[in-house]
Every structure is written in C-alpha cells, then in structure tokens.
Coordinates of C-alpha atoms in Angstrom, one line a residue:
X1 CA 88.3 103.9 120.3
X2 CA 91.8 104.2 121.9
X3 CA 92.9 106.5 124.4
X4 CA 96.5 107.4 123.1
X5 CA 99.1 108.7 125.2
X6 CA 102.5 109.3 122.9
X7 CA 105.7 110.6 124.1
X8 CA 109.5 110.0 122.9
X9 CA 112.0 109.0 124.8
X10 CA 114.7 110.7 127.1
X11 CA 117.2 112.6 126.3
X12 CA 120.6 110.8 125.0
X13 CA 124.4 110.8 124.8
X14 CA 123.6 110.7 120.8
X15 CA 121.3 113.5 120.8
X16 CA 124.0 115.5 122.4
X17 CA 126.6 114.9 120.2
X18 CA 123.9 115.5 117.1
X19 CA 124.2 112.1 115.5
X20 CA 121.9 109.8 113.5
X21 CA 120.6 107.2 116.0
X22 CA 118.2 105.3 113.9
X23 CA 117.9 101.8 115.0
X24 CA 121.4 102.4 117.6
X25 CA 120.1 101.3 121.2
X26 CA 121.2 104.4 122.9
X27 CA 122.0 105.5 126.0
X28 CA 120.2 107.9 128.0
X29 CA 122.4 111.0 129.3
X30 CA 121.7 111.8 133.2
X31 CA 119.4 114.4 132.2
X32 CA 117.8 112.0 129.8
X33 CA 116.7 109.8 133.2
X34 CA 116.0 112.2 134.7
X35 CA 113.4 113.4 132.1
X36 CA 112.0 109.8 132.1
X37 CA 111.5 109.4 136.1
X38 CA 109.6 113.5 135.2
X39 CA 107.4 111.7 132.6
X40 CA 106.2 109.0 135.2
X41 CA 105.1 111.9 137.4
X42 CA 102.9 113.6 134.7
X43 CA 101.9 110.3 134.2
X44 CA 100.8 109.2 138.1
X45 CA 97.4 110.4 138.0
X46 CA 96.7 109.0 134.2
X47 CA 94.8 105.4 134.5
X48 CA 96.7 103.1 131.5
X49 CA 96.1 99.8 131.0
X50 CA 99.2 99.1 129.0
X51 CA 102.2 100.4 127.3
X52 CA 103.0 99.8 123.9
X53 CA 107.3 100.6 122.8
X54 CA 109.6 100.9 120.8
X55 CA 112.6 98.0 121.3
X56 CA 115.6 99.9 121.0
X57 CA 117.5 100.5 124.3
X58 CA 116.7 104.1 125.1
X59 CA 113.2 103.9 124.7
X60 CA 112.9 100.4 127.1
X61 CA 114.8 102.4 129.5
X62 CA 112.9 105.3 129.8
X63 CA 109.8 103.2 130.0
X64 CA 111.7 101.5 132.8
X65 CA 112.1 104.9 134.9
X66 CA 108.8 106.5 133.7
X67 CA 106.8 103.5 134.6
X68 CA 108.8 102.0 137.7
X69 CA 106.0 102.3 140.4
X70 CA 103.6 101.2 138.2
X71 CA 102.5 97.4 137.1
X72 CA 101.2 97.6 133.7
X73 CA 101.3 94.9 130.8
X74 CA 104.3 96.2 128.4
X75 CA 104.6 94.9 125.2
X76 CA 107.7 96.3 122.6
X77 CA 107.6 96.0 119.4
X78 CA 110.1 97.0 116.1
X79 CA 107.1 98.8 114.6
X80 CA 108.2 101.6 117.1
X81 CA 111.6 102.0 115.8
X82 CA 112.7 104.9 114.3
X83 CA 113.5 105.6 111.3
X84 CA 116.3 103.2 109.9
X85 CA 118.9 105.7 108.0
X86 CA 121.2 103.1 106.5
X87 CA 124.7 103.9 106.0
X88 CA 124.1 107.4 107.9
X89 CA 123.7 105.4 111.1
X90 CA 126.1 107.0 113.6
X91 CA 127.6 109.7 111.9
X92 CA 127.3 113.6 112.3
X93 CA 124.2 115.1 111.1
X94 CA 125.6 117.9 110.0
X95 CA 128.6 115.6 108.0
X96 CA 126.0 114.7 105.2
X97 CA 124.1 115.7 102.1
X98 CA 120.8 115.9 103.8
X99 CA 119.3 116.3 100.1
X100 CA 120.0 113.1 99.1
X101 CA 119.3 110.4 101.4
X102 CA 121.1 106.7 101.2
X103 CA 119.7 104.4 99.0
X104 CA 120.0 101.6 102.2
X105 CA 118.1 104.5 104.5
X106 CA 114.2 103.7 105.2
X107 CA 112.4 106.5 103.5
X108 CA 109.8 109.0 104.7
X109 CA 106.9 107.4 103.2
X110 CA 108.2 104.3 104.5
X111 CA 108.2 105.3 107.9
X112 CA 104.7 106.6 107.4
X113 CA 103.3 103.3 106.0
X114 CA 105.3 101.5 109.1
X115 CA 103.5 104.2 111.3
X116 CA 100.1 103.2 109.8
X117 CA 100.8 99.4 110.4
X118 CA 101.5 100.0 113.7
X119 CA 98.1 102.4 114.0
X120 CA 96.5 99.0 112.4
X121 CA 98.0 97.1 115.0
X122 CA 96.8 99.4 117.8
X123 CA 93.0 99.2 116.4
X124 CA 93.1 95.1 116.3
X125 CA 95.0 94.9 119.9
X126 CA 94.2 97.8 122.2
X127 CA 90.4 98.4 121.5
X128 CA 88.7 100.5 124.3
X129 CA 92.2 100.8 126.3
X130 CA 94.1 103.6 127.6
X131 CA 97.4 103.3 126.0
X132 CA 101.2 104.9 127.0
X133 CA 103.1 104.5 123.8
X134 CA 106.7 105.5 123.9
X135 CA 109.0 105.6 120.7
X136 CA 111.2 108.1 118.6
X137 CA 110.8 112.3 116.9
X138 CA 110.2 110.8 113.4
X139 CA 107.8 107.7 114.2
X140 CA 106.4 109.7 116.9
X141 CA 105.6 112.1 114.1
X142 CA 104.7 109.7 111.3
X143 CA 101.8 108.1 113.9
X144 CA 100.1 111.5 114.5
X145 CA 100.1 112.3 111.1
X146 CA 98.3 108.9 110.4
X147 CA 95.5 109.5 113.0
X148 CA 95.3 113.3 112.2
X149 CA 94.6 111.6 108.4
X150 CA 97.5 113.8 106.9
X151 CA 99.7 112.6 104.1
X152 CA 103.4 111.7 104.0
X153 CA 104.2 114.9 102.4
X154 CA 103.1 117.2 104.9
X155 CA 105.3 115.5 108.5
X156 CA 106.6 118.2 108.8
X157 CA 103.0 119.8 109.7
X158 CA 103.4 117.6 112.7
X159 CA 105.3 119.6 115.5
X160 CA 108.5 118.1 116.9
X161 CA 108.5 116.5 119.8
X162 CA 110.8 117.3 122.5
X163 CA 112.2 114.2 124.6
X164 CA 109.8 112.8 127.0
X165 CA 106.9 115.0 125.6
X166 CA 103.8 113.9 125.9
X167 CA 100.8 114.0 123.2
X168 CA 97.7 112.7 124.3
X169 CA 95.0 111.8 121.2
X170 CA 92.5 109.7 120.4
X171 CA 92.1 106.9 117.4
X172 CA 88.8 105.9 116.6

C-alpha cells in the first residue's frame, strides 16, 4: 500500500495566457508561488516520507516553495510530464482544431499507459510510504484514473484539478 498525496502545480504565466504547455518548463506567475508556499501549509501537519515530480520547471519549483521547510528525499522523474502535444506546443488553445490532434502530439491513451507505468513504478519503489507527488491536469488525471481502475476513454470522469490542489488516495 501507498499513501498517495497528488496535487498539480502552481499557477503559470502559460496558463494565463491559455496556451499549450506540454513539456515547456514554465514559469510560475506571482500567484502561482504563492499557491505553492499555500500547498506546503496544507501540507505541514501531513507526515511524507518522500516526494515523487514531475521535471519540468514549474512543477520543481513549486515543490521548492511547497516543501522549503521540510527535508524530504525528492526524486523527479519524466514519467510525471504532461502530456507532450507536439507541434501544438506553445500556441493558443483556442488557435487549433481541437478535433483532430497532431500526429507528433502524445495521445490520450498514451498518457494513460505512461500514467500506469509511473503507478508501476510507484508499487516497486514507494511500498508502505507516504508519498507527495506533484505533476500536471492531464497526468494528474490519467494517474487517478489508473488507481480508480477506469479506462482511457472515460478521463474525463476524473474531475479537473485546479493548481496546487490536493487529492489524497491510496494504491494498494
């Protein structure tokens, strides 16, 4: 069993202006920090024993504000990325055919199947532990799915998470 503790990361300058971050680094907008340093005080009276990210830039630094007082091992890891949407990286959501996705773009089902390594991962690694992970909406989303045991065609089941939300679950 693993104690789960999933959230997404602070607001950012890209979520503002409505673009597709994918794998972009980031950059956390003021409020954005000031969501992270928020998550580290829900956080205070949680025992974790380690936090498991996402690489990109704007997930490592709200893990830096969230988890600044606190000493834990931190491992980050591309399995947390979100999803990779090709040749729509950077440009306006609302610019695109969002029917039809690139044929370079990392596909739902792909993300879930990512999402279920990563669950994999978790089992063989973390056994027993309480465990902050902090990634992205759509990975974020893919992963619950996976330990709620529902299929790739029914994400959107999953609620969307709002930055710096918290979800706490447990895998067995």
């Amino acid at each position: 069993m693993v104690d789960l503790y999933i959230a997404r990361h602070g607001q950012t300058e890209e979520n503002v202006a409505r673009i597709f971050q994918g794998h972009l680094p980031g950059h956390l907008t003021k409020e954005g920090k000031r969501q992270a340093v928020e998550l580290g005080r829900r956080l205070a009276g949680i025992e974790l024993d380690a936090v498991l990210s996402s690489d990109l830039q704007r997930v490592v630094d709200t893990v830096r504000l969230a988890m600044a007082s606190r000493n834990l091992p931190w491992e980050k890891t591309p399995l947390l990325r979100e999803i990779d949407w090709g040749s729509w990286t950077g440009l306006p959501l609302d610019s695109v055919d969002r029917s039809r996705i690139p044929a370079d773009a990392e596909s739902k089902e792909m993300l879930y199947e990512r999402a279920g390594k990563c669950i994999g991962y978790i089992r063989r690694h973390y056994q027993g532990k309480r465990l902050l992970v902090v990634a992205h909406g759509l990975i974020n989303r893919s992963l619950r799915a996976q330990i709620e045991g529902i299929p790739a065609d029914r994400l959107t089941s999953i609620p969307h998470m709002d930055n710096c939300e918290v979800v706490h679950m447990t895998l067995v």
